[in-house]
PDB file of C-alpha atoms in Angstrom:
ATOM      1  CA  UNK A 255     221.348 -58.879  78.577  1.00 32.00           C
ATOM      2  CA  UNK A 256     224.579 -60.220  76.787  1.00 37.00           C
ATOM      3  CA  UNK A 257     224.934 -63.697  76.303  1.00 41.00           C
ATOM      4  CA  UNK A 258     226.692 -66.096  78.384  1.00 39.00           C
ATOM      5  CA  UNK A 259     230.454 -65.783  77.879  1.00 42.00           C
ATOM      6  CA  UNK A 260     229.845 -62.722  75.291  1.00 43.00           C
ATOM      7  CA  UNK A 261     233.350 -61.538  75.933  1.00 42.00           C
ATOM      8  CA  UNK A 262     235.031 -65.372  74.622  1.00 41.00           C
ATOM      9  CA  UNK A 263     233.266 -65.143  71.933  1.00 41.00           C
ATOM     10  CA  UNK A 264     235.597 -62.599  70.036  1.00 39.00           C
ATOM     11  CA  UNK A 265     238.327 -63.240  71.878  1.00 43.00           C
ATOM     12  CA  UNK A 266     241.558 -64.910  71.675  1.00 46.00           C
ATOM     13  CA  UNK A 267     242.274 -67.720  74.193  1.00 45.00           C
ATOM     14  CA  UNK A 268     245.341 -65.772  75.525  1.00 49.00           C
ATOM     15  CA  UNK A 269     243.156 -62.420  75.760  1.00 53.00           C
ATOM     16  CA  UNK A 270     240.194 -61.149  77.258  1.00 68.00           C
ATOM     17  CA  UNK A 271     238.859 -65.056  77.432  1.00 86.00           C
ATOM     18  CA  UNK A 272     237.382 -65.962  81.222  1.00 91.00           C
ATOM     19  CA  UNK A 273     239.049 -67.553  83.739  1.00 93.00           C
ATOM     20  CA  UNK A 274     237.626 -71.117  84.653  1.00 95.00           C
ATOM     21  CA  UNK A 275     237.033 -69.673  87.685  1.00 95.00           C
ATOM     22  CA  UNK A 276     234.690 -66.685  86.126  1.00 94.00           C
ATOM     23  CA  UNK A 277     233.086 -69.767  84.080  1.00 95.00           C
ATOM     24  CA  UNK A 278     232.645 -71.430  87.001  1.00 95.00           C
ATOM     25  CA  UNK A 279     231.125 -69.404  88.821  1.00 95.00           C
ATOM     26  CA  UNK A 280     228.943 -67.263  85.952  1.00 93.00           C
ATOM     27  CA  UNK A 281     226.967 -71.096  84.672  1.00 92.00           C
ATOM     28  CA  UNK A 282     223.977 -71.805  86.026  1.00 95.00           C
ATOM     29  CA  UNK A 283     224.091 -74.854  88.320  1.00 94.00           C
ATOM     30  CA  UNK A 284     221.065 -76.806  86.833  1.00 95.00           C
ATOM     31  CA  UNK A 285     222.511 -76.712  83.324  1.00 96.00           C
ATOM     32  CA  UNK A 286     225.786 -77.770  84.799  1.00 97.00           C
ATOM     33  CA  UNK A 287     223.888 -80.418  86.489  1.00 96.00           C
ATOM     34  CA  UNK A 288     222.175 -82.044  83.047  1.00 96.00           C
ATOM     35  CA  UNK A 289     225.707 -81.836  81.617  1.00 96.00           C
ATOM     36  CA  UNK A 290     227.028 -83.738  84.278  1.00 96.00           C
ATOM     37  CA  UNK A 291     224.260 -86.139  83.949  1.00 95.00           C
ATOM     38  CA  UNK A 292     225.387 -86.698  80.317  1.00 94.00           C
ATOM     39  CA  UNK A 293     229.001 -86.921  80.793  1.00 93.00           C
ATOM     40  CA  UNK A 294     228.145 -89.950  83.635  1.00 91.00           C
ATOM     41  CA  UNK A 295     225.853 -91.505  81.160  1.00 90.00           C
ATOM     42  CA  UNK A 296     228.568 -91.866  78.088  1.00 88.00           C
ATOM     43  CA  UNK A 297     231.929 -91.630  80.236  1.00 86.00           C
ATOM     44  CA  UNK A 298     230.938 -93.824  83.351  1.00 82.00           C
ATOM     45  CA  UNK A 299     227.947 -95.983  82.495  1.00 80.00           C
ATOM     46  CA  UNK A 300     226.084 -94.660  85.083  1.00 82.00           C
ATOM     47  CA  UNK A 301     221.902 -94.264  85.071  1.00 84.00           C
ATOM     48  CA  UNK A 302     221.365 -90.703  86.092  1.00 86.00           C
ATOM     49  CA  UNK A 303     218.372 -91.350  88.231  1.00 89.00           C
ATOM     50  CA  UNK A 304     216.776 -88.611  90.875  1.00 90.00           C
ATOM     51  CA  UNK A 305     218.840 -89.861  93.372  1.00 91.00           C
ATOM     52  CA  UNK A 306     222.230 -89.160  91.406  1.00 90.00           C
ATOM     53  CA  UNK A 307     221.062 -85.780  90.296  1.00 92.00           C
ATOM     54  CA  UNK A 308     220.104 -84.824  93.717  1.00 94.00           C
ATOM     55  CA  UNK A 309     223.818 -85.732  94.958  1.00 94.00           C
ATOM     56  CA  UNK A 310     225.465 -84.447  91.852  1.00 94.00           C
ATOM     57  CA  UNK A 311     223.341 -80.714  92.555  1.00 95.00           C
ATOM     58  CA  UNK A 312     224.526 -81.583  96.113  1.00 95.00           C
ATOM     59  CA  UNK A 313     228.111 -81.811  94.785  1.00 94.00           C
ATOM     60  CA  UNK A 314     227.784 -78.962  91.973  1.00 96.00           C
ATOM     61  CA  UNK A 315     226.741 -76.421  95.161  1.00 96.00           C
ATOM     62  CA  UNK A 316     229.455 -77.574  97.275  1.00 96.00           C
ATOM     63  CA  UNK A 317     231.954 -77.406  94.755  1.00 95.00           C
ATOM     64  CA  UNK A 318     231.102 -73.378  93.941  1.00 95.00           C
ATOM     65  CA  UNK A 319     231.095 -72.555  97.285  1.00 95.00           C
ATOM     66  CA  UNK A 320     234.894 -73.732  97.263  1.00 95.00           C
ATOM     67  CA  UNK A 321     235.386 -71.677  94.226  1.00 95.00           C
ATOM     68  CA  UNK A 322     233.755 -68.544  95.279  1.00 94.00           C
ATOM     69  CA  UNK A 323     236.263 -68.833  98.378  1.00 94.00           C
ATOM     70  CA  UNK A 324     239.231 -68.914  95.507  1.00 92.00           C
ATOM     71  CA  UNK A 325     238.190 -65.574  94.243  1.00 89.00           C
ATOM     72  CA  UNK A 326     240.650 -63.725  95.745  1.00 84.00           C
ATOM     73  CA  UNK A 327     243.565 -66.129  95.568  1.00 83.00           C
ATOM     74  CA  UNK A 328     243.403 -67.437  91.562  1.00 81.00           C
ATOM     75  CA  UNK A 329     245.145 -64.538  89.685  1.00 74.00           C
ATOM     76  CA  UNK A 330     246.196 -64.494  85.877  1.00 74.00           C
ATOM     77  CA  UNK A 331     248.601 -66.231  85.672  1.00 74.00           C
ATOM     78  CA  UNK A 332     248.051 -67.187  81.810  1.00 81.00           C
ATOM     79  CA  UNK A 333     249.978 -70.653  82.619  1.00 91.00           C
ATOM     80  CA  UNK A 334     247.478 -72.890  81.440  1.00 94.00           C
ATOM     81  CA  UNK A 335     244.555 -72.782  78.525  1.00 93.00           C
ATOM     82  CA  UNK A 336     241.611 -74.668  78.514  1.00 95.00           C
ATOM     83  CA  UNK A 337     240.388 -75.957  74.934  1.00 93.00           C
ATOM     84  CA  UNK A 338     237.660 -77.701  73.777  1.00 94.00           C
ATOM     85  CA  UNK A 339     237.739 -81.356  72.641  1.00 92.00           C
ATOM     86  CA  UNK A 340     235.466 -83.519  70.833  1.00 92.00           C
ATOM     87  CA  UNK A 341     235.147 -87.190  71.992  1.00 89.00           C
ATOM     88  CA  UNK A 342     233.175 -90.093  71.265  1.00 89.00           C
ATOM     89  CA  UNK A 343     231.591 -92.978  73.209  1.00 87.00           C
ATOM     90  CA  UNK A 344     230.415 -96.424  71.951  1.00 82.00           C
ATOM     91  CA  UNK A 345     226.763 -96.609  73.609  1.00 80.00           C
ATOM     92  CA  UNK A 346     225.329 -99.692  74.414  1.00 72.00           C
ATOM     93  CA  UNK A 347     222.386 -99.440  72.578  1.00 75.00           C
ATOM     94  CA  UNK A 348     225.004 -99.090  69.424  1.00 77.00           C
ATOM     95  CA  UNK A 349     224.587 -94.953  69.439  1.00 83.00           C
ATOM     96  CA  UNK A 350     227.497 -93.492  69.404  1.00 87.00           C
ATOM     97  CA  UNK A 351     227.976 -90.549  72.060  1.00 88.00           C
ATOM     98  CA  UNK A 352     229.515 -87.030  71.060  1.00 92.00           C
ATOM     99  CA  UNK A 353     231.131 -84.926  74.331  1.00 94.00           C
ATOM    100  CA  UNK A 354     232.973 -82.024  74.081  1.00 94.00           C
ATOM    101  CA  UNK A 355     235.600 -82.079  76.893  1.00 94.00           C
ATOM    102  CA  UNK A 356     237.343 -79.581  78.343  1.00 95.00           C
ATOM    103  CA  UNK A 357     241.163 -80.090  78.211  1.00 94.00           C
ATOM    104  CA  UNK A 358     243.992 -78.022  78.973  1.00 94.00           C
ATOM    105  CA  UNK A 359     246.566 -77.305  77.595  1.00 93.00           C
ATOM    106  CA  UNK A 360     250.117 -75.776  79.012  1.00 92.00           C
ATOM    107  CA  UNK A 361     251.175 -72.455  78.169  1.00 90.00           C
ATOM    108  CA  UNK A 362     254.914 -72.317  80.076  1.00 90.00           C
ATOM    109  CA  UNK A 363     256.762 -75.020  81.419  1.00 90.00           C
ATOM    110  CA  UNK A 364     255.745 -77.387  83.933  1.00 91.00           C
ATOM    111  CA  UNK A 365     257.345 -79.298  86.907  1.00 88.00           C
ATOM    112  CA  UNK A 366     256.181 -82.974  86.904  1.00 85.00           C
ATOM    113  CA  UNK A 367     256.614 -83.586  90.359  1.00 84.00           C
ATOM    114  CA  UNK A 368     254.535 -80.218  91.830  1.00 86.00           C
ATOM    115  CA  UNK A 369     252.483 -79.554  88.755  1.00 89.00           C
ATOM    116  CA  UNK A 370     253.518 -76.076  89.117  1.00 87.00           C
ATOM    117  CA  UNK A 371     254.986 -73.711  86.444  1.00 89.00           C
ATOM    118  CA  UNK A 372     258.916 -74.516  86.472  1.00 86.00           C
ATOM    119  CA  UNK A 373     261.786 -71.883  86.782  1.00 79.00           C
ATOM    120  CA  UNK A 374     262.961 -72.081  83.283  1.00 72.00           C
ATOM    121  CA  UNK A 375     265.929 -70.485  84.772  1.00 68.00           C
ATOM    122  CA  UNK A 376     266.435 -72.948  87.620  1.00 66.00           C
ATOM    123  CA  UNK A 377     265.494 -75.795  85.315  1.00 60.00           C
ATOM    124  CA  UNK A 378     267.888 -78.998  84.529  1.00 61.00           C
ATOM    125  CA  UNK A 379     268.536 -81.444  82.049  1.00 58.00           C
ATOM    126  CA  UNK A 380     267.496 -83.922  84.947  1.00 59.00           C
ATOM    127  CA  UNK A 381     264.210 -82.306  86.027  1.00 68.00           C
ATOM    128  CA  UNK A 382     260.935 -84.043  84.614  1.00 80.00           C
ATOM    129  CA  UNK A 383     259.225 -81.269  82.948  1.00 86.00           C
ATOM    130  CA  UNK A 384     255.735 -81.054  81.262  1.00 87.00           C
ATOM    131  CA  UNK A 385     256.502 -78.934  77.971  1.00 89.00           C
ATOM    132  CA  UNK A 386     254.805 -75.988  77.169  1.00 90.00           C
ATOM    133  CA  UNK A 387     251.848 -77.199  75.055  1.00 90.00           C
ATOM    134  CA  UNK A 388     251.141 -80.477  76.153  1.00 91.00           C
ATOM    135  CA  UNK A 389     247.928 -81.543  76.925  1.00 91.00           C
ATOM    136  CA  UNK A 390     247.273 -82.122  80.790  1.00 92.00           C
ATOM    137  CA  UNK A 391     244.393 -83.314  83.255  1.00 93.00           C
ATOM    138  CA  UNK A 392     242.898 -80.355  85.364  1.00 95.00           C
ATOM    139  CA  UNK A 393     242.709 -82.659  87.706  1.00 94.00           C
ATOM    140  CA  UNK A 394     246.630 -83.085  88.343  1.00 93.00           C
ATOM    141  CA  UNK A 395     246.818 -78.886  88.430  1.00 95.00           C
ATOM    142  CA  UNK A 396     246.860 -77.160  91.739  1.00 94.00           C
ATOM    143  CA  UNK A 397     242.955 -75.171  91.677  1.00 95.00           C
ATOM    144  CA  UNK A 398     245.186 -71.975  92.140  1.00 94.00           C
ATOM    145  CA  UNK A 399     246.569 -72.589  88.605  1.00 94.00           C
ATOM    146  CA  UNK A 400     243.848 -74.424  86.956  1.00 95.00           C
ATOM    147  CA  UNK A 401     241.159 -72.114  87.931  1.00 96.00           C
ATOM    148  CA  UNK A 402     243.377 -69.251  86.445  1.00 94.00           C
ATOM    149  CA  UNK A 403     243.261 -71.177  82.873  1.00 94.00           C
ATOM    150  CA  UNK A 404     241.660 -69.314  80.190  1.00 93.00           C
ATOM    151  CA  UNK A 405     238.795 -70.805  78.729  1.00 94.00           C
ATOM    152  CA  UNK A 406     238.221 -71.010  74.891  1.00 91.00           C
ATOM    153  CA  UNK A 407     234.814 -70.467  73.650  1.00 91.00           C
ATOM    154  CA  UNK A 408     235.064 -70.334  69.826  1.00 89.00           C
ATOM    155  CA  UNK A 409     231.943 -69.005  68.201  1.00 89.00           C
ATOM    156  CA  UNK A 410     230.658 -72.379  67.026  1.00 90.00           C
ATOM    157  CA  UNK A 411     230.122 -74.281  70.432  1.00 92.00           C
ATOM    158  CA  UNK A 412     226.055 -73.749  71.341  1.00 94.00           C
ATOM    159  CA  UNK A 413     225.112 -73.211  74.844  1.00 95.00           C
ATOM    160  CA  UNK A 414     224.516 -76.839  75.212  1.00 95.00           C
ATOM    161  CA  UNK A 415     228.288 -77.565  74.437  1.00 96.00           C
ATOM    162  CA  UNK A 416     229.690 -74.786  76.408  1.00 96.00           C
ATOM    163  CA  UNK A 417     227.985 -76.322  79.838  1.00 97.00           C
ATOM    164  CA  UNK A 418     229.423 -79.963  78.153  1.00 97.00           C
ATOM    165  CA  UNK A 419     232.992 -78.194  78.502  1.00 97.00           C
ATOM    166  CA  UNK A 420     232.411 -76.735  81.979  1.00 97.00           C
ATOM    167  CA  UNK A 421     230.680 -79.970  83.633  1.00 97.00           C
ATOM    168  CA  UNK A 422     234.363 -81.895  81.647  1.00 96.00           C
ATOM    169  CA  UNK A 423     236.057 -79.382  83.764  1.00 97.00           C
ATOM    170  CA  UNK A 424     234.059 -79.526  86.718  1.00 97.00           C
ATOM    171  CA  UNK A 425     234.323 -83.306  86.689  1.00 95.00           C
ATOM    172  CA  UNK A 426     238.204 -83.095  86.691  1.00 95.00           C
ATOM    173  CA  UNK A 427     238.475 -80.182  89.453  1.00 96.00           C
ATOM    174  CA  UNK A 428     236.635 -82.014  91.901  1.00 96.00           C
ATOM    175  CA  UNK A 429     238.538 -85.674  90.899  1.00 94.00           C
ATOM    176  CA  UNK A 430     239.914 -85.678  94.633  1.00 95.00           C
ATOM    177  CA  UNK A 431     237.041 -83.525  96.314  1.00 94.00           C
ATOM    178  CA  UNK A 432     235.436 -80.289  96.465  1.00 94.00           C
ATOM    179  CA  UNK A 433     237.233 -77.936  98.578  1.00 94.00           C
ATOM    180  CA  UNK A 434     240.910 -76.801  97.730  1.00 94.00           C
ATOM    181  CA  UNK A 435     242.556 -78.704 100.757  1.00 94.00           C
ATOM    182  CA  UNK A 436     241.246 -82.332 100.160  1.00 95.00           C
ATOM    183  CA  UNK A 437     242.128 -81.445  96.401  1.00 95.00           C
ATOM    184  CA  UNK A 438     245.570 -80.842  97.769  1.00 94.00           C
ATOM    185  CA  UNK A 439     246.171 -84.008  99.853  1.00 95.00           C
ATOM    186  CA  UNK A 440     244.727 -85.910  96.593  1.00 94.00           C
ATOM    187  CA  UNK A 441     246.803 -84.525  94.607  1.00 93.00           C
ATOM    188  CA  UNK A 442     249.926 -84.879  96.318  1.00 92.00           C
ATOM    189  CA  UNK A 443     249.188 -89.357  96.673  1.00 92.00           C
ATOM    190  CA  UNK A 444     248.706 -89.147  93.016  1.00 90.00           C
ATOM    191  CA  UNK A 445     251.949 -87.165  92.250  1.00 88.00           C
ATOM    192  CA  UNK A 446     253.693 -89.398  94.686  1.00 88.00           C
ATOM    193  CA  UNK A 447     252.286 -92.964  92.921  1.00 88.00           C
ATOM    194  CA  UNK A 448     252.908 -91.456  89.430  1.00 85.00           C
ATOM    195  CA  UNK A 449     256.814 -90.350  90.401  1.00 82.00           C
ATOM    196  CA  UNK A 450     257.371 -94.122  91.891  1.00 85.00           C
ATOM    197  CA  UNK A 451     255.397 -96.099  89.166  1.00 84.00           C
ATOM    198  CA  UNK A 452     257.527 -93.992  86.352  1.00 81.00           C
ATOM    199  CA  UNK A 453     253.949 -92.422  84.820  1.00 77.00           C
ATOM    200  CA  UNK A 454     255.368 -90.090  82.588  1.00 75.00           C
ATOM    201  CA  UNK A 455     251.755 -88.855  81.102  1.00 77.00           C
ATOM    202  CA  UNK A 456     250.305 -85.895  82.778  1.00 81.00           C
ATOM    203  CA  UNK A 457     247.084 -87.072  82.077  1.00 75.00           C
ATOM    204  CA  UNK A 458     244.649 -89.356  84.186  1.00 66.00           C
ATOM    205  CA  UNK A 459     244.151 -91.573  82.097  1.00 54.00           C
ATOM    206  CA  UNK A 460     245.592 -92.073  78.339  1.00 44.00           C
ATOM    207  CA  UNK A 461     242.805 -92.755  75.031  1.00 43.00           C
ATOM    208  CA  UNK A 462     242.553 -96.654  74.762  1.00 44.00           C
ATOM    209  CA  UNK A 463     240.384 -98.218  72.027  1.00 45.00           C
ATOM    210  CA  UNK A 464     238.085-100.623  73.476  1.00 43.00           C
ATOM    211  CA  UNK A 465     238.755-102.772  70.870  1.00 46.00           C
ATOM    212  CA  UNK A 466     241.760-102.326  68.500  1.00 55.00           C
ATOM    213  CA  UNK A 467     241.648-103.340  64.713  1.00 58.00           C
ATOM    214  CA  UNK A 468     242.997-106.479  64.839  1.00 60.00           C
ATOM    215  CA  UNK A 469     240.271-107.630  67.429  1.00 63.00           C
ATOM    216  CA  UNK A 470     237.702-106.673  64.801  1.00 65.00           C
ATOM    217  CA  UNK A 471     238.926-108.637  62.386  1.00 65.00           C
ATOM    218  CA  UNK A 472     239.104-111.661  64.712  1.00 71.00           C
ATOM    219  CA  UNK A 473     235.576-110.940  65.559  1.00 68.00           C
ATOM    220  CA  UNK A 474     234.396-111.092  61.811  1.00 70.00           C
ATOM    221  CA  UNK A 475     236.206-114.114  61.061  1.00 71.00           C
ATOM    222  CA  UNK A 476     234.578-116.034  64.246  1.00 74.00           C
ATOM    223  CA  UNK A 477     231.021-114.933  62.868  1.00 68.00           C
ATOM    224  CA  UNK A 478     231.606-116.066  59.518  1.00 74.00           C
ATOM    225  CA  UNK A 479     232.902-119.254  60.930  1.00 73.00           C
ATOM    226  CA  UNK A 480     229.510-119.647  63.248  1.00 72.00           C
ATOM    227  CA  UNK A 481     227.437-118.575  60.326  1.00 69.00           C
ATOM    228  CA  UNK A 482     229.083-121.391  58.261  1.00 70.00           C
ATOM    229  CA  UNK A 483     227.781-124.086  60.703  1.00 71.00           C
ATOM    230  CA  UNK A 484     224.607-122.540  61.158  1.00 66.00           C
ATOM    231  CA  UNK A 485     225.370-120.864  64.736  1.00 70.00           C
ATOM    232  CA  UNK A 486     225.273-117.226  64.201  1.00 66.00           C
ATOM    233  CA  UNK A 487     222.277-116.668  66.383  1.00 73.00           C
ATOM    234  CA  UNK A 488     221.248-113.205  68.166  1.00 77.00           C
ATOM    235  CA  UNK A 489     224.587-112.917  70.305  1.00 77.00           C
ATOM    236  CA  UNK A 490     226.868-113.059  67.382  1.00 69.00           C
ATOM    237  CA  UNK A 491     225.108-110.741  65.783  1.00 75.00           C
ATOM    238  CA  UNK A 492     225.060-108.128  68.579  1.00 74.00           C
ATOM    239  CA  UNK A 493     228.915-109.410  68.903  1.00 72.00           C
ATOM    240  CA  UNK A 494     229.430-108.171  65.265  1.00 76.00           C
ATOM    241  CA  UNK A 495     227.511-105.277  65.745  1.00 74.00           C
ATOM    242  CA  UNK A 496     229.172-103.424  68.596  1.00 73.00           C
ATOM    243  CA  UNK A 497     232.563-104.713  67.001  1.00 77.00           C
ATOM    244  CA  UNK A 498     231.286-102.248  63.975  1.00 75.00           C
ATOM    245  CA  UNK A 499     230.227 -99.162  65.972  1.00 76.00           C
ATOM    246  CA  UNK A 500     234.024 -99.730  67.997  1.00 76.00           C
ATOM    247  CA  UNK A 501     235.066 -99.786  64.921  1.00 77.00           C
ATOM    248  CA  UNK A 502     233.305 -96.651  63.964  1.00 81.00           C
ATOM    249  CA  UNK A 503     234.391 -94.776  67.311  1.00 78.00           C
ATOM    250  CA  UNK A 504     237.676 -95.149  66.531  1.00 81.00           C
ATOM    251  CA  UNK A 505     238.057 -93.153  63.331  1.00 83.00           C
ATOM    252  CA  UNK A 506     235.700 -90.831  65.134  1.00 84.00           C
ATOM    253  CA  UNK A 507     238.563 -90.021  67.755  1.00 80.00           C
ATOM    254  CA  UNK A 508     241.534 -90.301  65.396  1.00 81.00           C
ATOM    255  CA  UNK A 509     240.047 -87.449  63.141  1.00 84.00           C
ATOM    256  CA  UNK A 510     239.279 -85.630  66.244  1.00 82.00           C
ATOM    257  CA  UNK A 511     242.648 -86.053  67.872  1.00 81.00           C
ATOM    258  CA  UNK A 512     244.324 -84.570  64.294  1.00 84.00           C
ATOM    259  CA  UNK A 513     241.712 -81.732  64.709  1.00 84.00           C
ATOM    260  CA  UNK A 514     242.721 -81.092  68.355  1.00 80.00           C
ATOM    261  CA  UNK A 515     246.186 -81.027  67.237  1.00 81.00           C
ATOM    262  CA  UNK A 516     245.677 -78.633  64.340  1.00 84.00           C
ATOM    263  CA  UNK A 517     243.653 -76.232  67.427  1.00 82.00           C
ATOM    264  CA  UNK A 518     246.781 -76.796  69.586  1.00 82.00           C
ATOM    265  CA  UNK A 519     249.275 -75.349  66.885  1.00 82.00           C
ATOM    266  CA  UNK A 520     247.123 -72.583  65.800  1.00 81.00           C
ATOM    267  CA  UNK A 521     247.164 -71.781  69.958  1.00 76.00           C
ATOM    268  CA  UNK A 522     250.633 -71.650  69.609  1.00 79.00           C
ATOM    269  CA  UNK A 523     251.022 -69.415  66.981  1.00 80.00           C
ATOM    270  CA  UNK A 524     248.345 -67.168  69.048  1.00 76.00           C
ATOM    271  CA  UNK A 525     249.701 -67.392  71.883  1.00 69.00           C
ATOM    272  CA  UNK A 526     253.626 -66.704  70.647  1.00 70.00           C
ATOM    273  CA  UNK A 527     252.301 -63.389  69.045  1.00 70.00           C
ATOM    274  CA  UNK A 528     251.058 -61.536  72.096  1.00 67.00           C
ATOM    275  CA  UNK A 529     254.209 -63.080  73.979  1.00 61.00           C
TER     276      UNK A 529
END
């Protein structure tokens, strides 16, 4: 039997690579389940106990049922990649957590308001577009467009961070619910509070440090000014010590972020010679 995804693996995103949807529905649901469980653990805070997996396989079985019922209505449309994306958590026992998250990526030009490919023709200087090539949340694309997105598998991601990918898209698919229509009418409020609140990011939610350089320092300075007198008990120390693995985090996701750019430019170039 060929390996899972055998046909990504020599692939170029913009060829032969799966649909989500194919991905989707080809993973096995338990794996996609543990994957979950570690994206809630680092991302939300959240203890993955029996009664969370049982409602997460609960959601996981729901949610393919949906897809399976998109088989016939996703196409090809090529309108939207989906790359993977190292990021990193600060744990609370002072680990720090690696992820790799799915995140797309748009091929053609995007309409801000619909989150649907624009008429380049059709398109105006006024129109709020989402340039080709711009990273954006699956969970702000219509399924029938995100589910069409080609996945990238590169040859270096082990099983274990393939189903991280998939349960990162999974996650962001079913943001609003698990069928296509309550997707729809979740969408749509979002769209709507984004257009009147002037959110010009198409993601969810942008990168913010938990704590920024500056607030580091400030941290340091207080402990050496509480070890002076004597008061640098246990807290300061832990204080200190999750200011340092912050700290640590944070050049963690800037030299990711440079390599996701470097990926995104190479897709380009990919992608502009079989255009």
């Amino acid at each position: 039997m060929k390996p899972l995804f055998e046909k990504a693996r020599t692939a170029t995103p913009t060829e032969s690579a799966p649909t989500l949807l194919e991905a989707m529905l080809l993973c096995e649901q338990d794996d996609l389940v543990e994957a979950l469980c570690k994206l809630l653990v680092l991302q939300e805070n959240v203890s993955t106990t029996k009664g969370v997996r049982k409602q997460l396989r609960a959601h996981v079985q729901e949610a393919c049922m949906s897809f399976e019922r998109m088989r016939g209505l996703v196409g090809d449309s090529g309108a939207v990649l989906v790359i993977p994306r190292e990021v990193f958590y600060a744990c609370s026992s002072g680990a720090i957590g690696r992820f790799i998250k799915a995140q797309g990526v748009t091929a053609t030009l995007f309409d801000m308001k619909t989150y649907a490919p624009a008429d380049t023709a059709k398109a105006t200087a006024h129109q709020l577009c989402i340039m080709p090539y711009s990273a954006v949340s699956l969970a702000l694309l219509p399924w029938v467009y995100a589910l069409s997105a080609h996945v990238h598998f590169p040859q270096t991601l082990c099983k274990a961070e393939r189903y991280e990918l998939l349960a990162s898209a999974f996650w962001e698919l079913t943001y609003f619910g698990c069928d296509e229509q309550s997707v729809e009418e979740g969408q749509k409020r979002e769209h709507a509070r984004r257009i009147k609140q002037g959110i010009m990011t198409p993601l969810m939610a942008e990168e913010v440090n938990v704590l920024c350089g500056d607030q580091i320092h400030r941290i340091e300075d207080a402990f050496l000014d509480a070890q002076a007198l004597d008061l640098a008990g246990a807290t300061w120390q832990n204080h200190l010590y999750q200011a340092h693995v912050a700290q640590s985090v944070m050049k963690l996701k800037g030299a990711a972020h440079e390599r996701f750019l470097a990926e995104v430019d190479e897709l380009k170039r990919t992608h502009q010679q079989h255009h």
